[in-house]
Amino acid sequence: MNAPNKSGWKPEMQVSEDGLHNGPSTTTGNRALMLEEPLIFEIGHPETTGVDLPEIDPDAPNRLGGFDRSDPIGLVGLTEPETVRHYTRLSRQNYGIDLGFFPLGSCTMKHNPRLNEKVARLPGFADIHPLAPQQSVQGALQVIHELGDWLMKLTGMPGVAMSPKAGAHGELCGILAIRAAHTARGDARQVVLVPESAHGTNPATAAFAGYKVEDIPATPEGRVDLEAIKARLAPDVAAVMITNPNTCGLFEKDFREIADAVHAVGGYVYCDGANFNAIVGRVRPGDLGVDAMHINLHKTFSTPHGGGGPGSGPVVFSEALKDFAPLPVVRKTADDSYELVEEEGRKHRGQSFGRMTAFHGQMGMFTRALTYMLSHGADGLKQVAEDAVLNANYVLRSLEDILHAPFADSGPCMHEALFGDKDFGGGLSTLDLAKALIDEGYHPMTVYFPLVVHGAMLVEPTETESKASIDQFITAFRSVTERALAGDESMKQAPYYAPRRRLDETQAARKPKLAWQDPEPSA
Amino acid sequence: MRYLPLTDTDRADMLAKIGANLIDDLFVDVPAVAQLDGPIRELPMHASEMAVERHMKARANKNLAAGDAPFFLGAGAYRHHVPASVDTVIQRGEFLTAYTPYQPEIAQGTLQMLFEFQSQVARLYGCAVANASMYDGSTACWEAVAMAGRVTRCHRAVLSGALHPHYSQVVKTMAQFTGDTIADAMPAIQTEPDNAGLISRIDDDTACVVVQYPDILGRIPDLTELADAAHAKGALLVVVNTEPVALGAIKSPGEMGADIVVGEGQSIGVGLQFGGPYLGLFAVRDPKHVRQMPGRLCGETTDAEGKRGFVLTLSTREQHIRREKATSNICTNSGLCALAFNVHMTLLGEKGLRELAAENHRLACIAADRLEKIPGVSLLNSAFFNEFTLQLGGNPAREVVRSLADLGVLGGVSLDRLYPGVAGLEDALLVAVTETTTEEDIETLAKELEGVLS
Amino acid sequence: MPRYFTDEHEWIDVEGETATVGITDYAQEQLGDIVFVELPDVGAMVDKGGEAAVVESVKAASDVYAPITGEVTETNSSLEDEPALVNTSPEEEGWFFRLTISDTGELEGLMDDKGYKTFVDSL
């Protein structure tokens, strides 16, 4: 067994029967480095500000057309020291990759290199306007073109759309291109097939694009049922949307055969590229018959998740779909300069389904992703995929003896290992195990996804964890699993040591409080 | 490789534990047709931090940064001074490298920030509830149109001709697939916004009227009469704002009767960044519409010890639960941009925002007065905040902008860039002025513009 | 007053030409804490087996189907402020909506109290 921590120090924290920390309570509610922090509305003031601006001249010219805002807005301000402290204190109530192991399956919480941040902040990238004359932003257009070129080469696909703002926006981009391609040939297909293990965005996207969504069952080994797809394929099927590697962490080995069958009935193949990080540099989706695939730059290419965004979701296209891609696009011209083609009507490529967003996409993510790609190179990216897959298989084989691993016999996993909550005692659930892991100092894995496994736990270590770090996690995971199997009731109250205990989500949803309300003035 | 901690010894030990001989054994399920025999040849090999920085810097240096030239571009993206502490906060690893706060016990930092952000946006917009942000203003605009359809069960949206054309295009792109009818128009080049024309297009099947405030030409439409006209036909008024700083000076859309207020939050904290990532803002005036809203919402609750805490809530509206019945397929917000907005707005406060708005307006008035004096140039607007439209007496504004750029002046956005080839708009130039503009910059633009036009 | 049950766990009370619909105790138990109920519009026509209402817990949204065809005449407005009634009194105070009965023949395929109990025990 591996030492839980190499220093040998163990916090001798006792928990009393009521689940509270021992020790006297404090006047402030703080516990040394664990500091409570009020809302800005409780500590700020309308007359306080942290910026120095000229005072308002009441006699200055006013050309606001009589629409002056005379009532209070209701905002409060803090000075700079108060502001920095407020957010520093808040930040310490957050778990992040920088703090520890973050094995959130399907979300790919890998290290975010700081060179990316430095490059994105160069004034030549951060301080340029999207509508600046093109002659003044040639370097920026070059970066978009260069990144697109990397994405096409890494995927073996001949077209790319750079403007989608996130993965789900990229999915929409791909499905809209598929719809446009069918429409262009007068084909009004109605159905999109989606495996039941898919991300929720897949059916939501297809439904948005006006398609009827039909589920495809999985095989007992955790893959899409090839025979079921073949049986369902008909001229009314516009597309299939398949995640590969899939959300059970397995490579869809029949993908090429599925793609050929879909193409044979005139449909298109959408690949959800959320898990591209498992195969980047080693497998090109274009070789598998994919027609469109989005790439989450914040997963595979290390741009920060930022507490829930911003993402970036470029889409690569096959020859059949590339002319339907949205505007704008960046083109390299004969004289080696770069041109942004953004206009509908003039210089239009003819078949584009239109514009999906103002401006040209997530430039701040492009600079970061390209920096990451250049750092790794073709050889390094291949190693990224291999180490990610190696780490996940290591986790799978280190836990399958103790934890239900429904697809352990389906061959090697890809970048993530999937477990279920079978045999947990005392009415304990996956949620309880997750919360106990928080007390052990880990961000929990993805829970209750995919839906096809009861009490699913999806563990994705990524390639940026050391063996020592993974070993320590396995040790912790085994211990909480043993407690869950033994029905350890104390887990139902976990976490004990986080900034907050379990939160009452029912109360939050029944009586939503979604904005600060000023307290009634006391009489 | 500096980002990969495994050593070759580790790899060998781990393969042994797994029971595999080679890493290739873990990729056996990949069909032979897709197996590559080595690193992709058309791409370069790995590079040092120094080499990569050099490569990227060479590209950055080819761009003319806004801060290095007299700069007057707006049209949906504005250059404002962002206090240094904003970037310090958003680069803290606990914010930068956190995920969506699905485990609230260890994500109170992000959640409390989102609650503060929602509260700030709601107040700025004069609304009851704002969500935790969308991708950007244009996609938020579409989401508002879609939401109005759900609320009214009508499927026709009437767009103002003075709505940012990119926003109109996004709405039209999406509507092609949902079957909604979009009635749009070209901007009328006139001093006052064409409210009467907009009102005349509202009918009984109209789900919403979408109007920009201030509009694409910088004019300030009277929202009250638009709200009354929309409501009389059972439609919602959707107001789009692309310059939140303006709302430190002019009435909020909510107080003038807007039902849904959406916009671009980039001006506060985010920076220009060549168009993204930006920050979509989305709010509703009436809390009863909350369950039809798209996107994440953060709400207040208590934990098991009775302490106040925050969680993502009302998530049954969203794709990961509703799947094909969700209010939107959106799966992220613009978390880090929302944080930047939240920090910058906290630094400003009510006093700072009002002073910032006043300074923008003061300088814009100076610029308008100065530029109007150039022979052949006329000012279209009677009212504006920090952006206005100049007519260049028949000269093609797009060519003028290019000529100014050759002279090192980023002089504005031509309407022809936004509405390519549309007759009657070719000589119009949008000029934006913010607190970052100096009076010397204005003088430089005036002189160079005069030179280019003569 | 006869009460019928569906295999989608709705109950329906028939009184003359009007019927009252709600979800069963078993259903509320499965859903957990109910946080919101979306009710149909009064005057709406609902079809037997069609979606008529939505009941939401924190993590799930479930459709409630109309047990029979009819026009909605009344909805339980107290659920708007107190969705928890579905948990505390699912088969009385937590009723969802009332509707006119278009075709009494549609009641024939439904289960009675005993039949529903047997059905639930078999799950």
PDB file of C-alpha atoms in Angstrom, chain B residues 209-380:
ATOM      1  CA  VAL B 209     -39.623  43.097 -30.686  1.00  0.00           C
ATOM      2  CA  VAL B 210     -35.844  43.324 -30.539  1.00  0.00           C
ATOM      3  CA  VAL B 211     -34.272  46.743 -30.244  1.00  0.00           C
ATOM      4  CA  GLN B 212     -30.737  47.851 -29.476  1.00  0.00           C
ATOM      5  CA  TYR B 213     -30.141  50.572 -26.872  1.00  0.00           C
ATOM      6  CA  PRO B 214     -28.069  52.636 -27.688  1.00  0.00           C
ATOM      7  CA  ASP B 215     -28.496  51.382 -31.242  1.00  0.00           C
ATOM      8  CA  ILE B 216     -25.917  50.470 -33.886  1.00  0.00           C
ATOM      9  CA  LEU B 217     -25.715  54.114 -35.010  1.00  0.00           C
ATOM     10  CA  GLY B 218     -25.260  55.303 -31.418  1.00  0.00           C
ATOM     11  CA  ARG B 219     -28.771  56.762 -31.143  1.00  0.00           C
ATOM     12  CA  ILE B 220     -30.849  56.307 -28.002  1.00  0.00           C
ATOM     13  CA  PRO B 221     -34.367  55.018 -28.735  1.00  0.00           C
ATOM     14  CA  ASP B 222     -37.311  55.633 -26.420  1.00  0.00           C
ATOM     15  CA  LEU B 223     -37.994  52.167 -25.083  1.00  0.00           C
ATOM     16  CA  THR B 224     -41.153  53.116 -23.225  1.00  0.00           C
ATOM     17  CA  GLU B 225     -43.229  53.573 -26.351  1.00  0.00           C
ATOM     18  CA  LEU B 226     -41.797  50.386 -27.836  1.00  0.00           C
ATOM     19  CA  ALA B 227     -42.665  48.446 -24.684  1.00  0.00           C
ATOM     20  CA  ASP B 228     -46.211  49.778 -24.722  1.00  0.00           C
ATOM     21  CA  ALA B 229     -46.665  48.932 -28.384  1.00  0.00           C
ATOM     22  CA  ALA B 230     -45.247  45.419 -27.950  1.00  0.00           C
ATOM     23  CA  HIS B 231     -47.301  44.680 -24.867  1.00  0.00           C
ATOM     24  CA  ALA B 232     -50.464  45.904 -26.586  1.00  0.00           C
ATOM     25  CA  LYS B 233     -49.993  43.082 -29.101  1.00  0.00           C
ATOM     26  CA  GLY B 234     -49.064  40.496 -26.486  1.00  0.00           C
ATOM     27  CA  ALA B 235     -45.404  40.565 -27.503  1.00  0.00           C
ATOM     28  CA  LEU B 236     -42.321  40.921 -25.312  1.00  0.00           C
ATOM     29  CA  LEU B 237     -39.809  43.713 -25.665  1.00  0.00           C
ATOM     30  CA  VAL B 238     -36.254  42.380 -25.935  1.00  0.00           C
ATOM     31  CA  VAL B 239     -33.629  45.066 -25.441  1.00  0.00           C
ATOM     32  CA  VAL B 240     -30.042  44.527 -26.551  1.00  0.00           C
ATOM     33  CA  ASN B 241     -27.234  46.552 -25.038  1.00  0.00           C
ATOM     34  CA  THR B 242     -23.712  46.276 -26.412  1.00  0.00           C
ATOM     35  CA  GLU B 243     -22.142  48.948 -24.182  1.00  0.00           C
ATOM     36  CA  PRO B 244     -22.884  48.346 -20.490  1.00  0.00           C
ATOM     37  CA  VAL B 245     -20.971  51.489 -19.492  1.00  0.00           C
ATOM     38  CA  ALA B 246     -23.816  53.478 -21.077  1.00  0.00           C
ATOM     39  CA  LEU B 247     -26.156  52.219 -18.369  1.00  0.00           C
ATOM     40  CA  GLY B 248     -24.183  54.275 -15.877  1.00  0.00           C
ATOM     41  CA  ALA B 249     -25.641  57.327 -17.613  1.00  0.00           C
ATOM     42  CA  ILE B 250     -28.916  56.395 -19.294  1.00  0.00           C
ATOM     43  CA  LYS B 251     -32.044  54.775 -17.912  1.00  0.00           C
ATOM     44  CA  SER B 252     -32.065  51.021 -17.566  1.00  0.00           C
ATOM     45  CA  PRO B 253     -34.065  49.014 -20.109  1.00  0.00           C
ATOM     46  CA  GLY B 254     -35.968  47.363 -17.255  1.00  0.00           C
ATOM     47  CA  GLU B 255     -37.281  50.637 -15.879  1.00  0.00           C
ATOM     48  CA  MET B 256     -38.497  51.530 -19.386  1.00  0.00           C
ATOM     49  CA  GLY B 257     -40.511  48.341 -19.709  1.00  0.00           C
ATOM     50  CA  ALA B 258     -38.198  45.817 -21.366  1.00  0.00           C
ATOM     51  CA  ASP B 259     -39.157  42.213 -20.629  1.00  0.00           C
ATOM     52  CA  ILE B 260     -35.868  40.541 -21.525  1.00  0.00           C
ATOM     53  CA  VAL B 261     -32.605  42.461 -21.520  1.00  0.00           C
ATOM     54  CA  VAL B 262     -29.528  40.922 -23.092  1.00  0.00           C
ATOM     55  CA  GLY B 263     -26.186  42.253 -24.097  1.00  0.00           C
ATOM     56  CA  GLU B 264     -22.472  42.153 -24.355  1.00  0.00           C
ATOM     57  CA  GLY B 265     -20.567  42.582 -21.085  1.00  0.00           C
ATOM     58  CA  GLN B 266     -17.098  42.810 -22.631  1.00  0.00           C
ATOM     59  CA  SER B 267     -16.667  46.500 -21.786  1.00  0.00           C
ATOM     60  CA  ILE B 268     -16.433  45.734 -18.087  1.00  0.00           C
ATOM     61  CA  GLY B 269     -13.268  43.826 -17.259  1.00  0.00           C
ATOM     62  CA  VAL B 270     -12.883  41.648 -20.321  1.00  0.00           C
ATOM     63  CA  GLY B 271     -10.911  43.600 -22.924  1.00  0.00           C
ATOM     64  CA  LEU B 272     -11.022  43.548 -26.724  1.00  0.00           C
ATOM     65  CA  GLN B 273      -9.277  40.226 -27.471  1.00  0.00           C
ATOM     66  CA  PHE B 274     -10.100  40.369 -31.191  1.00  0.00           C
ATOM     67  CA  GLY B 275     -13.695  39.425 -30.534  1.00  0.00           C
ATOM     68  CA  GLY B 276     -13.609  36.718 -27.893  1.00  0.00           C
ATOM     69  CA  PRO B 277     -14.025  35.332 -25.390  1.00  0.00           C
ATOM     70  CA  TYR B 278     -16.705  37.825 -24.480  1.00  0.00           C
ATOM     71  CA  LEU B 279     -19.532  37.816 -21.994  1.00  0.00           C
ATOM     72  CA  GLY B 280     -23.199  37.382 -22.822  1.00  0.00           C
ATOM     73  CA  LEU B 281     -25.538  39.016 -20.316  1.00  0.00           C
ATOM     74  CA  PHE B 282     -29.134  37.847 -19.950  1.00  0.00           C
ATOM     75  CA  ALA B 283     -31.806  39.147 -17.592  1.00  0.00           C
ATOM     76  CA  VAL B 284     -35.580  39.185 -17.181  1.00  0.00           C
ATOM     77  CA  ARG B 285     -37.648  41.924 -15.586  1.00  0.00           C
ATOM     78  CA  ASP B 286     -40.401  39.668 -14.295  1.00  0.00           C
ATOM     79  CA  PRO B 287     -39.277  36.846 -11.989  1.00  0.00           C
ATOM     80  CA  LYS B 288     -42.116  34.643 -13.241  1.00  0.00           C
ATOM     81  CA  HIS B 289     -40.167  34.188 -16.480  1.00  0.00           C
ATOM     82  CA  VAL B 290     -37.181  32.631 -14.713  1.00  0.00           C
ATOM     83  CA  ARG B 291     -38.077  29.064 -15.564  1.00  0.00           C
ATOM     84  CA  GLN B 292     -38.035  29.882 -19.261  1.00  0.00           C
ATOM     85  CA  MET B 293     -34.540  31.355 -19.078  1.00  0.00           C
ATOM     86  CA  PRO B 294     -31.591  29.605 -20.724  1.00  0.00           C
ATOM     87  CA  GLY B 295     -28.230  29.089 -19.091  1.00  0.00           C
ATOM     88  CA  ARG B 296     -26.912  28.531 -15.614  1.00  0.00           C
ATOM     89  CA  LEU B 297     -28.397  30.162 -12.544  1.00  0.00           C
ATOM     90  CA  CYS B 298     -26.775  30.413  -9.141  1.00  0.00           C
ATOM     91  CA  GLY B 299     -29.008  30.616  -6.087  1.00  0.00           C
ATOM     92  CA  GLU B 300     -28.687  31.109  -2.362  1.00  0.00           C
ATOM     93  CA  THR B 301     -29.382  28.354   0.138  1.00  0.00           C
ATOM     94  CA  THR B 302     -27.999  26.983   3.410  1.00  0.00           C
ATOM     95  CA  ASP B 303     -25.764  24.057   4.250  1.00  0.00           C
ATOM     96  CA  ALA B 304     -26.349  21.272   6.741  1.00  0.00           C
ATOM     97  CA  GLU B 305     -24.973  23.446   9.553  1.00  0.00           C
ATOM     98  CA  GLY B 306     -27.249  26.333   8.609  1.00  0.00           C
ATOM     99  CA  LYS B 307     -24.534  28.465   7.030  1.00  0.00           C
ATOM    100  CA  ARG B 308     -25.379  30.487   3.945  1.00  0.00           C
ATOM    101  CA  GLY B 309     -24.058  28.967   0.744  1.00  0.00           C
ATOM    102  CA  PHE B 310     -24.687  29.003  -2.986  1.00  0.00           C
ATOM    103  CA  VAL B 311     -25.539  26.329  -5.556  1.00  0.00           C
ATOM    104  CA  LEU B 312     -26.392  26.071  -9.221  1.00  0.00           C
ATOM    105  CA  THR B 313     -30.137  25.790  -9.263  1.00  0.00           C
ATOM    106  CA  LEU B 314     -33.224  25.318 -11.447  1.00  0.00           C
ATOM    107  CA  SER B 315     -31.021  23.063 -13.538  1.00  0.00           C
ATOM    108  CA  THR B 316     -33.960  20.993 -14.776  1.00  0.00           C
ATOM    109  CA  ARG B 317     -34.191  23.618 -17.547  1.00  0.00           C
ATOM    110  CA  GLU B 318     -30.802  22.549 -18.848  1.00  0.00           C
ATOM    111  CA  GLN B 319     -29.535  20.064 -21.390  1.00  0.00           C
ATOM    112  CA  HIS B 320     -27.842  17.641 -19.018  1.00  0.00           C
ATOM    113  CA  ILE B 321     -31.228  16.857 -17.471  1.00  0.00           C
ATOM    114  CA  ARG B 322     -33.815  17.785 -20.062  1.00  0.00           C
ATOM    115  CA  ARG B 323     -31.790  16.582 -23.035  1.00  0.00           C
ATOM    116  CA  GLU B 324     -33.900  17.235 -26.148  1.00  0.00           C
ATOM    117  CA  LYS B 325     -36.472  19.244 -24.132  1.00  0.00           C
ATOM    118  CA  ALA B 326     -33.964  21.706 -22.657  1.00  0.00           C
ATOM    119  CA  THR B 327     -34.449  25.462 -22.942  1.00  0.00           C
ATOM    120  CA  SER B 328     -31.100  25.628 -24.776  1.00  0.00           C
ATOM    121  CA  ASN B 329     -28.220  23.334 -25.647  1.00  0.00           C
ATOM    122  CA  ILE B 330     -25.831  25.701 -23.848  1.00  0.00           C
ATOM    123  CA  CYS B 331     -23.474  23.856 -21.532  1.00  0.00           C
ATOM    124  CA  THR B 332     -20.943  26.468 -20.452  1.00  0.00           C
ATOM    125  CA  ASN B 333     -21.093  30.047 -19.391  1.00  0.00           C
ATOM    126  CA  SER B 334     -18.321  32.606 -19.675  1.00  0.00           C
ATOM    127  CA  GLY B 335     -17.234  31.972 -16.101  1.00  0.00           C
ATOM    128  CA  LEU B 336     -13.867  33.680 -16.056  1.00  0.00           C
ATOM    129  CA  CYS B 337     -15.164  36.669 -18.052  1.00  0.00           C
ATOM    130  CA  ALA B 338     -18.041  36.924 -15.578  1.00  0.00           C
ATOM    131  CA  LEU B 339     -15.462  37.035 -12.806  1.00  0.00           C
ATOM    132  CA  ALA B 340     -13.569  39.804 -14.598  1.00  0.00           C
ATOM    133  CA  PHE B 341     -16.837  41.740 -14.949  1.00  0.00           C
ATOM    134  CA  ASN B 342     -17.692  41.144 -11.298  1.00  0.00           C
ATOM    135  CA  VAL B 343     -14.273  42.350 -10.073  1.00  0.00           C
ATOM    136  CA  HIS B 344     -14.193  45.391 -12.344  1.00  0.00           C
ATOM    137  CA  MET B 345     -17.752  46.356 -11.416  1.00  0.00           C
ATOM    138  CA  THR B 346     -16.912  45.978  -7.727  1.00  0.00           C
ATOM    139  CA  LEU B 347     -13.916  48.280  -8.182  1.00  0.00           C
ATOM    140  CA  LEU B 348     -16.117  50.805  -9.958  1.00  0.00           C
ATOM    141  CA  GLY B 349     -19.157  50.637  -7.727  1.00  0.00           C
ATOM    142  CA  GLU B 350     -22.086  52.964  -8.317  1.00  0.00           C
ATOM    143  CA  LYS B 351     -19.888  56.051  -8.046  1.00  0.00           C
ATOM    144  CA  GLY B 352     -17.168  54.757 -10.331  1.00  0.00           C
ATOM    145  CA  LEU B 353     -19.580  53.511 -12.989  1.00  0.00           C
ATOM    146  CA  ARG B 354     -21.364  56.843 -13.091  1.00  0.00           C
ATOM    147  CA  GLU B 355     -18.073  58.723 -13.329  1.00  0.00           C
ATOM    148  CA  LEU B 356     -16.830  56.369 -16.005  1.00  0.00           C
ATOM    149  CA  ALA B 357     -19.996  56.869 -18.011  1.00  0.00           C
ATOM    150  CA  ALA B 358     -19.808  60.645 -17.597  1.00  0.00           C
ATOM    151  CA  GLU B 359     -16.194  60.719 -18.748  1.00  0.00           C
ATOM    152  CA  ASN B 360     -17.045  58.641 -21.829  1.00  0.00           C
ATOM    153  CA  HIS B 361     -19.884  60.987 -22.689  1.00  0.00           C
ATOM    154  CA  ARG B 362     -17.812  64.123 -22.058  1.00  0.00           C
ATOM    155  CA  LEU B 363     -15.066  62.995 -24.422  1.00  0.00           C
ATOM    156  CA  ALA B 364     -17.568  61.773 -27.011  1.00  0.00           C
ATOM    157  CA  CYS B 365     -19.209  65.220 -27.031  1.00  0.00           C
ATOM    158  CA  ILE B 366     -15.821  66.847 -27.583  1.00  0.00           C
ATOM    159  CA  ALA B 367     -15.050  64.437 -30.415  1.00  0.00           C
ATOM    160  CA  ALA B 368     -18.433  64.918 -32.074  1.00  0.00           C
ATOM    161  CA  ASP B 369     -18.075  68.702 -31.945  1.00  0.00           C
ATOM    162  CA  ARG B 370     -14.562  68.596 -33.342  1.00  0.00           C
ATOM    163  CA  LEU B 371     -15.154  66.076 -36.120  1.00  0.00           C
ATOM    164  CA  GLU B 372     -18.343  67.757 -37.265  1.00  0.00           C
ATOM    165  CA  LYS B 373     -16.305  70.832 -38.110  1.00  0.00           C
ATOM    166  CA  ILE B 374     -14.354  68.974 -40.808  1.00  0.00           C
ATOM    167  CA  PRO B 375     -15.541  70.133 -44.225  1.00  0.00           C
ATOM    168  CA  GLY B 376     -17.804  67.523 -45.798  1.00  0.00           C
ATOM    169  CA  VAL B 377     -18.429  65.725 -42.524  1.00  0.00           C
ATOM    170  CA  SER B 378     -21.774  65.779 -40.774  1.00  0.00           C
ATOM    171  CA  LEU B 379     -22.959  64.291 -37.490  1.00  0.00           C
ATOM    172  CA  LEU B 380     -26.060  62.154 -37.862  1.00  0.00           C
TER     173      LEU B 380
END
